[in-house]
Short mmCIF file of C-alpha atoms and ligand atoms in Angstrom, two decimals:
data_model
loop_
_atom_site.label_atom_id
_atom_site.label_comp_id
_atom_site.label_asym_id
_atom_site.label_seq_id
_atom_site.Cartn_x
_atom_site.Cartn_y
_atom_site.Cartn_z
CA MET A 1 0.16 -0.24 0.10
CA GLU A 2 2.77 2.22 0.63
CA ASN A 3 4.39 1.57 -2.65
CA ASN A 4 1.29 2.53 -4.25
CA TYR A 5 0.96 5.70 -2.37
CA THR A 6 4.63 6.76 -3.56
CA HIS A 7 4.19 5.94 -7.03
CA ILE A 8 0.63 8.03 -7.08
CA ASN A 9 2.97 10.55 -5.39
CA GLN A 10 5.69 10.64 -7.80
CA LYS A 11 3.23 10.72 -10.84
CA LEU A 12 1.40 13.75 -9.51
CA TYR A 13 4.95 15.25 -8.66
CA TYR A 14 6.44 14.98 -12.04
CA SER A 15 3.11 16.46 -13.84
CA THR A 16 3.33 19.50 -11.58
CA VAL A 17 6.87 19.97 -12.80
CA LEU A 18 6.16 19.45 -16.06
CA VAL A 19 3.42 22.45 -15.68
CA VAL A 20 6.15 24.57 -13.79
CA ILE A 21 8.56 23.77 -16.48
CA SER A 22 6.47 24.83 -19.14
CA LEU A 23 5.43 28.17 -17.42
CA MET A 24 8.71 28.80 -17.04
CA LEU A 25 9.68 28.31 -20.47
CA LEU A 26 6.53 30.33 -21.81
CA GLY A 27 7.87 33.42 -19.49
CA LEU A 28 10.90 32.89 -21.24
CA PHE A 29 10.13 32.91 -24.83
CA VAL A 30 6.74 34.25 -25.01
CA ASP A 31 6.31 38.23 -25.28
CA ASN A 32 9.89 38.32 -23.60
CA PRO A 33 10.92 42.06 -23.87
CA LEU A 34 14.36 40.95 -23.40
CA LEU A 35 14.32 38.48 -26.47
CA GLU A 36 14.64 41.51 -28.77
CA HIS A 37 18.04 42.31 -28.06
CA PRO A 38 19.03 38.93 -26.04
CA GLY A 39 21.82 40.59 -23.45
CA PRO A 40 23.50 39.04 -19.81
CA GLY A 41 19.78 39.51 -18.57
CA PHE A 42 18.21 37.48 -20.96
CA PHE A 43 21.06 34.54 -20.39
CA THR A 44 20.85 34.81 -16.61
CA HIS A 45 16.86 34.03 -16.87
CA GLY A 46 17.27 31.14 -19.30
CA ALA A 47 20.16 29.81 -17.30
CA LEU A 48 18.45 29.96 -14.02
CA VAL A 49 15.34 28.09 -15.66
CA CYS A 50 17.42 25.11 -16.70
CA LEU A 51 18.88 25.05 -13.31
CA PHE A 52 15.87 24.94 -11.42
CA SER A 53 14.48 22.46 -13.83
CA MET A 54 16.92 20.04 -13.58
CA CYS A 55 17.00 20.06 -9.86
CA LEU A 56 13.29 19.63 -9.51
CA ILE A 57 13.57 17.05 -11.96
CA ILE A 58 16.39 15.17 -10.18
CA TYR A 59 15.03 15.84 -6.50
CA PRO A 60 12.81 12.43 -6.54
CA LYS A 61 15.94 10.50 -6.90
CA TYR A 62 18.10 12.37 -4.48
CA LYS A 63 16.16 13.58 -1.71
CA SER A 64 19.09 14.74 0.09
CA HIS A 65 19.21 17.91 2.41
CA PHE A 66 21.85 19.26 0.01
CA ILE A 67 19.58 18.90 -2.95
CA ARG A 68 16.60 20.73 -1.19
CA ILE A 69 18.78 23.69 -0.20
CA LEU A 70 19.91 23.93 -4.00
CA ILE A 71 16.39 23.86 -4.66
CA ILE A 72 15.42 26.80 -2.31
CA VAL A 73 18.66 28.90 -3.32
CA ILE A 74 18.29 27.96 -7.18
CA GLY A 75 14.42 28.99 -7.20
CA SER A 76 14.86 31.98 -5.02
CA SER A 77 17.68 33.22 -7.21
CA TYR A 78 15.17 32.72 -10.33
CA PHE A 79 12.33 34.39 -8.58
CA TYR A 80 14.49 37.32 -7.50
CA SER A 81 16.13 37.79 -10.84
CA ILE A 82 12.62 38.07 -13.08
CA PHE A 83 11.47 40.54 -10.42
CA PHE A 84 14.74 42.70 -11.29
CA LEU A 85 14.60 41.64 -14.80
CA TYR A 86 11.03 42.43 -15.53
CA PRO A 87 10.03 45.62 -13.06
CA ASN A 88 6.81 46.10 -15.07
CA THR A 89 5.20 42.58 -14.38
CA TRP A 90 4.27 43.41 -10.86
CA SER A 91 2.92 40.24 -10.27
CA ASN A 92 6.60 39.13 -9.98
CA PHE A 93 6.34 40.41 -6.63
CA ILE A 94 3.94 37.69 -5.27
CA PHE A 95 6.56 35.01 -6.37
CA LEU A 96 8.89 36.45 -3.79
CA CYS A 97 6.30 36.15 -1.11
CA PHE A 98 5.85 32.56 -1.89
CA ILE A 99 9.37 31.60 -1.75
CA PRO A 100 8.98 29.76 1.62
CA ALA A 101 6.19 27.80 0.25
CA ILE A 102 9.07 25.64 -1.66
CA SER A 103 10.39 24.30 1.70
CA ILE A 104 6.83 23.10 2.88
CA LEU A 105 7.09 20.82 0.20
CA PHE A 106 9.89 19.08 1.89
CA PHE A 107 8.13 19.29 5.51
CA ASP A 108 11.36 20.21 7.12
CA SER A 109 10.97 22.50 9.62
CA ARG A 110 14.21 23.96 9.97
CA LEU A 111 14.42 24.57 6.65
CA PHE A 112 10.96 26.07 6.45
CA HIS A 113 11.92 28.28 9.45
CA TYR A 114 15.16 29.41 8.05
CA THR A 115 14.02 30.36 4.56
CA LEU A 116 10.98 32.11 6.27
CA LEU A 117 13.23 34.34 8.25
CA THR A 118 16.11 35.11 5.70
CA ASN A 119 13.36 35.65 2.92
CA THR A 120 11.88 38.13 5.29
CA PHE A 121 15.10 40.08 6.00
CA ILE A 122 15.81 40.11 2.36
CA ILE A 123 12.28 41.53 1.14
CA ILE A 124 12.39 44.39 4.24
CA GLY A 125 15.89 45.04 2.60
CA LEU A 126 14.43 45.30 -1.04
CA LEU A 127 11.52 47.29 -0.03
CA SER A 128 13.64 49.67 1.91
CA TYR A 129 15.85 49.91 -0.89
CA ILE A 130 12.68 50.63 -3.32
CA ALA A 131 11.78 53.34 -1.11
CA VAL A 132 14.88 54.95 -0.67
CA VAL A 133 16.88 55.09 -3.95
CA ASP A 134 15.00 53.20 -6.92
CA SER A 135 15.72 55.61 -9.32
CA PRO A 136 14.74 55.82 -11.98
CA HIS A 137 11.47 54.67 -10.69
CA PHE A 138 10.92 51.11 -11.58
CA TYR A 139 8.51 49.83 -8.76
CA PRO A 140 5.83 52.50 -8.65
CA TYR A 141 3.00 49.84 -7.81
CA ILE A 142 5.45 49.24 -4.42
CA ARG A 143 6.48 52.72 -3.96
CA GLU A 144 3.23 54.27 -4.16
CA ASP A 145 1.56 52.33 -1.05
CA LEU A 146 4.65 50.79 0.87
CA ILE A 147 2.93 50.39 3.94
CA GLY A 148 0.19 48.66 2.47
CA ASN A 149 2.56 46.24 0.57
CA ILE A 150 4.60 45.41 3.60
CA ILE A 151 1.46 44.79 5.97
CA ASN A 152 0.23 42.50 2.88
CA PHE A 153 3.72 40.96 2.56
CA LEU A 154 3.78 40.38 6.16
CA GLY A 155 0.04 38.76 6.10
CA SER A 156 1.18 36.35 3.27
CA GLN A 157 4.17 34.91 5.59
CA ALA A 158 1.58 34.43 8.18
CA ILE A 159 -0.56 32.45 5.95
CA LEU A 160 2.33 30.39 4.76
CA TYR A 161 3.25 29.89 8.56
CA PHE A 162 -0.25 28.79 9.50
CA ILE A 163 -0.76 26.57 6.44
CA PHE A 164 2.99 24.94 7.16
CA TYR A 165 2.25 24.57 10.93
CA ILE A 166 -1.18 22.73 10.29
CA SER A 167 0.01 20.07 7.85
CA TYR A 168 3.57 19.49 9.30
CA GLY A 169 1.60 18.60 12.45
CA ARG A 170 -0.85 16.42 10.56
CA LEU A 171 2.08 14.77 8.76
CA GLN A 172 4.19 14.06 12.24
CA LYS A 173 1.03 12.83 13.77
CA GLN A 174 0.45 10.28 10.83
CA LYS A 175 4.02 9.18 11.19
CA LEU A 176 3.57 8.61 14.64
CA TYR A 177 0.23 6.44 14.11
CA TYR A 178 2.21 4.45 11.39
CA GLU A 179 4.95 3.75 13.57
CA GLN A 180 2.54 2.61 16.59
CA ILE A 181 0.93 -0.04 13.75
CA LYS A 182 4.08 -1.14 12.66
CA GLN A 183 4.99 -1.71 16.82
CA SER A 184 2.28 -3.34 17.84
CA GLU A 185 2.27 -5.96 14.66
CA ARG A 186 5.99 -6.57 15.50
CA LEU A 187 5.11 -7.13 19.44
CA LYS A 188 1.70 -9.53 18.23
CA THR A 189 3.92 -11.56 16.22
CA THR A 190 6.87 -11.48 18.90
CA GLY A 191 3.91 -12.60 21.25
CA GLN A 192 2.58 -15.39 19.45
CA LEU A 193 6.09 -16.37 18.60
CA ALA A 194 7.05 -16.61 22.37
CA ALA A 195 3.93 -18.28 23.18
CA ALA A 196 4.36 -21.05 20.72
CA VAL A 197 7.81 -21.49 21.99
CA ALA A 198 6.95 -21.50 25.62
CA HIS A 199 3.87 -24.29 24.90
CA GLU A 200 6.75 -26.23 23.13
CA ILE A 201 9.14 -26.18 25.95
CA ARG A 202 6.54 -26.99 28.80
CA ASN A 203 5.84 -30.72 27.25
CA PRO A 204 9.76 -31.69 27.54
CA LEU A 205 9.64 -30.01 30.81
CA THR A 206 6.91 -32.08 32.35
CA VAL A 207 8.41 -35.35 31.26
CA VAL A 208 11.84 -34.38 32.55
CA LYS A 209 9.95 -33.90 36.06
CA GLY A 210 8.00 -36.72 35.90
CA PHE A 211 11.04 -38.75 35.60
CA LEU A 212 13.21 -37.07 38.33
CA GLN A 213 10.42 -37.49 40.81
CA ILE A 214 10.38 -41.42 40.21
CA TYR A 215 14.32 -41.49 40.76
CA GLU A 216 13.88 -39.33 43.81
CA LYS A 217 11.13 -41.52 45.07
CA GLU A 218 13.08 -44.96 44.25
CA ASN A 219 15.64 -43.88 47.15
CA LYS A 220 18.30 -45.80 45.64
CA TYR A 221 20.79 -42.83 45.66
CA ASN A 222 22.73 -41.33 48.86
CA GLU A 223 21.45 -38.37 50.47
CA GLU A 224 23.37 -36.08 48.35
CA SER A 225 22.18 -37.12 45.43
CA ASN A 226 18.71 -37.03 46.70
CA ARG A 227 19.04 -33.09 47.50
CA HIS A 228 20.23 -32.55 44.18
CA TYR A 229 17.07 -34.39 42.61
CA SER A 230 14.56 -32.44 44.64
CA LEU A 231 16.63 -29.21 43.72
CA MET A 232 15.86 -29.83 39.73
CA ILE A 233 12.45 -30.78 40.81
CA ASP A 234 12.32 -27.27 42.19
CA GLU A 235 13.93 -25.64 39.36
CA LEU A 236 11.47 -27.19 37.10
CA ASN A 237 8.53 -26.36 38.90
CA THR A 238 9.63 -22.57 38.91
CA ALA A 239 10.03 -22.97 35.14
CA GLU A 240 6.84 -24.47 34.92
CA GLN A 241 5.25 -21.92 36.84
CA VAL A 242 6.67 -19.12 34.36
CA ILE A 243 5.58 -20.67 31.45
CA SER A 244 2.01 -21.10 32.55
CA GLN A 245 2.07 -17.59 33.68
CA PHE A 246 3.55 -16.18 30.51
CA LEU A 247 1.16 -18.10 28.26
CA SER A 248 -2.15 -16.74 30.09
CA ILE A 249 -0.67 -13.24 29.01
CA ALA A 250 0.37 -14.01 25.79
CA LYS A 251 -2.53 -15.97 24.82
CA PRO A 252 -5.72 -14.31 26.19
CA ASP A 253 -8.82 -16.69 26.10
CA LYS A 254 -10.73 -15.39 23.54
CA ASP A 255 -13.80 -17.54 25.11
CA THR A 256 -13.69 -16.11 28.43
CA LYS A 257 -17.28 -14.22 28.40
CA PRO A 258 -18.09 -11.91 31.29
CA GLU A 259 -20.55 -13.57 33.98
CA LEU A 260 -22.12 -12.76 36.87
CA VAL A 261 -19.85 -13.46 39.69
CA ASN A 262 -20.59 -14.09 43.24
CA VAL A 263 -17.89 -12.18 44.83
CA LYS A 264 -18.31 -13.59 48.39
CA THR A 265 -18.51 -16.92 47.02
CA VAL A 266 -15.32 -16.76 45.32
CA LEU A 267 -13.54 -15.06 47.97
CA GLN A 268 -14.57 -17.96 49.98
CA SER A 269 -13.15 -20.54 47.94
CA VAL A 270 -9.98 -18.61 47.37
CA THR A 271 -9.20 -18.15 51.00
CA ASP A 272 -9.95 -21.98 51.65
CA LEU A 273 -7.69 -22.76 48.93
CA LEU A 274 -4.72 -20.31 49.98
CA ASN A 275 -5.18 -21.32 53.75
CA SER A 276 -3.14 -24.15 53.37
CA TYR A 277 -0.45 -22.38 51.79
CA GLY A 278 -0.62 -19.83 54.42
CA LEU A 279 -0.48 -22.28 57.08
CA LEU A 280 3.22 -23.30 55.77
CA ARG A 281 4.55 -19.94 57.72
CA ASP A 282 1.71 -19.86 60.11
CA ASN A 283 -0.23 -17.11 58.40
CA LYS A 284 -3.74 -16.78 58.58
CA ILE A 285 -6.19 -15.24 56.38
CA ILE A 286 -9.36 -13.38 57.85
CA LEU A 287 -12.20 -12.70 55.48
CA ARG A 288 -14.33 -9.91 56.52
CA MET A 289 -17.40 -9.66 54.31
CA ASP A 290 -21.42 -9.22 55.28
CA GLU A 291 -23.12 -8.64 52.07
CA ASP A 292 -23.33 -10.68 48.75
CA CYS A 293 -22.04 -8.49 45.69
CA TYR A 294 -21.76 -9.16 41.91
CA ILE A 295 -19.37 -8.31 39.70
CA ALA A 296 -19.18 -9.04 35.58
CA ALA A 297 -16.10 -10.92 34.75
CA ASN A 298 -14.93 -14.08 34.16
CA THR A 299 -14.84 -16.57 37.37
CA ILE A 300 -11.58 -18.01 36.25
CA GLU A 301 -10.06 -14.91 35.72
CA PHE A 302 -11.03 -13.13 38.77
CA LYS A 303 -10.09 -16.23 40.79
CA GLN A 304 -6.70 -15.87 39.34
CA LEU A 305 -6.30 -12.11 40.00
CA LEU A 306 -7.28 -12.64 43.79
CA ILE A 307 -4.87 -15.69 44.10
CA ASN A 308 -1.69 -13.51 42.80
CA ILE A 309 -2.58 -10.76 45.00
CA ILE A 310 -3.16 -12.69 48.36
CA LYS A 311 -0.33 -14.91 47.55
CA ASN A 312 1.82 -11.83 47.19
CA ALA A 313 0.37 -10.75 50.94
CA ILE A 314 1.21 -13.80 52.48
CA GLU A 315 4.84 -14.06 50.93
CA ALA A 316 5.43 -10.56 52.28
CA SER A 317 4.13 -11.36 55.95
CA ARG A 318 6.24 -12.06 58.69
CA VAL A 319 5.67 -15.97 60.24
CA GLY A 320 2.86 -15.56 62.47
CA ASP A 321 1.30 -12.60 60.84
CA SER A 322 -2.42 -12.48 59.28
CA VAL A 323 -3.77 -11.45 56.02
CA VAL A 324 -7.15 -9.56 55.96
CA ILE A 325 -9.27 -9.34 53.36
CA THR A 326 -12.73 -7.10 53.16
CA ALA A 327 -15.17 -6.76 50.76
CA GLU A 328 -18.07 -4.26 50.18
CA SER A 329 -20.00 -2.48 47.93
CA LYS A 330 -19.49 1.25 47.40
CA LYS A 331 -21.78 3.00 45.33
CA SER A 332 -21.54 1.73 41.74
CA LEU A 333 -18.29 -0.46 42.94
CA VAL A 334 -17.13 -3.41 44.66
CA GLU A 335 -14.07 -2.63 46.48
CA ILE A 336 -11.87 -5.34 47.93
CA LYS A 337 -8.92 -4.63 50.30
CA VAL A 338 -6.17 -7.29 50.83
CA ILE A 339 -4.00 -6.22 53.80
CA ASP A 340 -0.84 -7.56 55.33
CA GLN A 341 1.28 -6.48 57.69
CA GLY A 342 4.72 -7.26 55.89
CA GLN A 343 7.58 -6.12 54.42
CA GLY A 344 5.75 -3.15 52.31
CA MET A 345 7.00 -1.63 49.28
CA SER A 346 8.44 1.87 48.39
CA LYS A 347 7.27 3.93 45.89
CA GLU A 348 9.54 2.92 43.50
CA GLU A 349 8.70 -0.48 43.88
CA ILE A 350 4.98 0.22 43.36
CA ASP A 351 5.54 2.11 40.26
CA SER A 352 7.67 -1.34 39.01
CA LEU A 353 4.47 -3.58 39.73
CA GLY A 354 3.19 -4.95 36.44
CA THR A 355 6.61 -4.50 34.81
CA PRO A 356 7.14 -8.07 33.04
CA PHE A 357 9.60 -10.04 35.13
CA TYR A 358 9.69 -7.82 37.95
CA SER A 359 10.25 -9.47 41.27
CA LEU A 360 12.14 -9.32 44.51
CA LYS A 361 11.68 -13.19 45.56
CA SER A 362 14.63 -15.31 44.78
CA LYS A 363 11.80 -17.73 43.15
CA GLY A 364 9.26 -15.04 42.18
CA THR A 365 8.41 -15.10 38.42
CA GLY A 366 7.44 -11.42 38.11
CA LEU A 367 4.43 -12.16 36.07
CA GLY A 368 1.60 -12.19 38.61
CA MET A 369 1.27 -8.41 38.93
CA MET A 370 0.86 -8.23 35.18
CA ILE A 371 -1.57 -10.75 34.80
CA CYS A 372 -3.59 -9.11 37.75
CA PHE A 373 -3.57 -5.79 36.08
CA ASN A 374 -4.56 -7.32 32.46
CA ILE A 375 -7.54 -8.97 33.93
CA ALA A 376 -8.70 -5.62 36.03
CA THR A 377 -8.43 -3.82 32.73
CA LYS A 378 -10.40 -6.22 30.67
CA TYR A 379 -13.18 -5.82 33.39
CA LYS A 380 -12.82 -1.94 33.63
CA GLY A 381 -11.48 -2.56 37.26
CA SER A 382 -8.61 -1.21 39.16
CA ILE A 383 -5.48 -2.09 41.19
CA SER A 384 -4.29 0.46 43.91
CA PHE A 385 -1.48 0.25 46.11
CA SER A 386 -0.90 2.03 49.46
CA SER A 387 2.10 0.81 51.20
CA GLU A 388 4.81 1.66 53.54
CA LYS A 389 8.28 -0.29 54.03
CA GLY A 390 8.13 -2.30 57.16
CA VAL A 391 4.76 -1.63 57.94
CA GLY A 392 2.78 -3.36 55.40
CA THR A 393 0.56 -3.03 52.08
CA THR A 394 -3.12 -2.67 51.40
CA VAL A 395 -4.02 -3.58 47.72
CA THR A 396 -7.43 -1.97 46.69
CA ILE A 397 -9.02 -4.02 43.78
CA ARG A 398 -12.40 -2.26 42.75
CA PHE A 399 -14.68 -3.29 40.15
CA PRO A 400 -17.71 -2.08 38.80
CA SER A 401 -20.58 -3.48 40.52
CA THR A 402 -23.35 -5.54 38.89
CA ASN A 403 -27.15 -5.96 40.15
CA VAL A 404 -28.83 -9.21 40.24
CA ARG A 405 -32.40 -9.08 38.74
P1 ADP B 501 6.05 -12.29 42.15
O1 ADP B 501 5.47 -12.76 42.96
O2 ADP B 501 6.45 -13.88 41.24
O3 ADP B 501 7.47 -11.81 42.42
P2 ADP B 501 4.64 -10.49 41.36
O4 ADP B 501 4.39 -9.68 40.10
O5 ADP B 501 3.29 -11.09 42.03
O6 ADP B 501 5.89 -11.36 41.23
O7 ADP B 501 5.17 -9.17 42.43
C1 ADP B 501 6.34 -8.64 41.67
C2 ADP B 501 6.56 -7.95 43.35
O8 ADP B 501 5.95 -6.85 43.96
C3 ADP B 501 7.32 -9.07 44.23
O9 ADP B 501 8.35 -9.70 44.04
C4 ADP B 501 7.10 -8.12 45.30
O10 ADP B 501 8.30 -7.81 45.48
C5 ADP B 501 6.38 -7.22 45.31
N1 ADP B 501 4.99 -7.33 45.89
C6 ADP B 501 3.88 -7.38 45.49
N2 ADP B 501 2.89 -7.34 46.26
C7 ADP B 501 3.59 -7.42 47.51
C8 ADP B 501 2.99 -7.03 48.76
N3 ADP B 501 1.61 -7.07 49.54
N4 ADP B 501 3.97 -6.44 49.65
C9 ADP B 501 5.12 -6.32 49.45
N5 ADP B 501 6.03 -6.88 48.39
C10 ADP B 501 5.07 -6.93 47.36
MG1 MG B 502 3.35 -13.16 42.80
#
């Protein structure tokens, strides 16, 4: 599509250049007063027409900064020379005003500003020269209403500036948009590729882990080797965990439709599930919730979100401390709080949450919070943190509530 676009653009460019060159040749040869006795003036005019035409023709092939500057310099010389060579043609003055427009075509902001400024200075110099010297009077149409001409000139520059500003801004936005589309396409492909690789790795891992578990149970080996086996199994477990968490992000389930979720039921089942996990280090999970409230989400994903956040709270807690979970309806929201008195986080640590693989745990995957944020965003919910180092953390999860009819 991009090729097609440049192709059409090139055709348009060359047709326009052809029209411009024809007009310049017409100006040179038709009804030209200098043609009666061709002198240096006529040849200068002719040479500039040739140079300017050549630059315009070769520009698409050599789109360099140098050629752009050359086009502007030769174009300006051409317009100024016809202004001086044909003083009776008052409309030549219009071309002088439009010199900065040449650089609009290149969408080069610096070049445009530079040309606009330089041309303004030259024209102010020129008008002063006409006002003060100009003898014999070649430019009566400028002299007679000098102030009016200056105002008109400044007005034309303001219009040019406005046109440039609008079209340049639009072009920049389009460029950015195009880059973003390209980047997201790239990310999508990489994500799919990574998911496929992760999936393929999981199967051999399961087989290796299975055999290691068998060898460990056989008890044929000495204590040292057994320790090695359990270490290997541990590491494989971590790898498996990373892969399944990664897959749940990279391959978001398209079939997960929002359903009516009873927050109380889900919280109770998650609490029961994680109580045994907490018991390992004597952490209790206390659930405080009175009323039933409902949200629209997928139950499995909502559970996944709660498990990740409550597990983090347990892992941050000291031996024997409890994790408190509260849930209540607030206006149109259901607000769930997971409160721990654990190690807490600094502001920088909170800001890093959700970054893939950000983890301060020796066996952490650093994917838990990213999954949580993805799920919350999917169902228009939010997760916020308030935490103090050494004091504890409160994670607040909010979802729009749904009424049961
Ligand atoms: P993981 O648990 O695998 O490390 P997460 O994305 O779940 O990955 O969490 C990232 C990091 O955020 C954790 O390693 C931990 O340092 C920090 N964190 C998350 N929740 C808490 C919490 N309740 N208290 C203290 N730190 C936390
Ligand atoms: Mg975690």
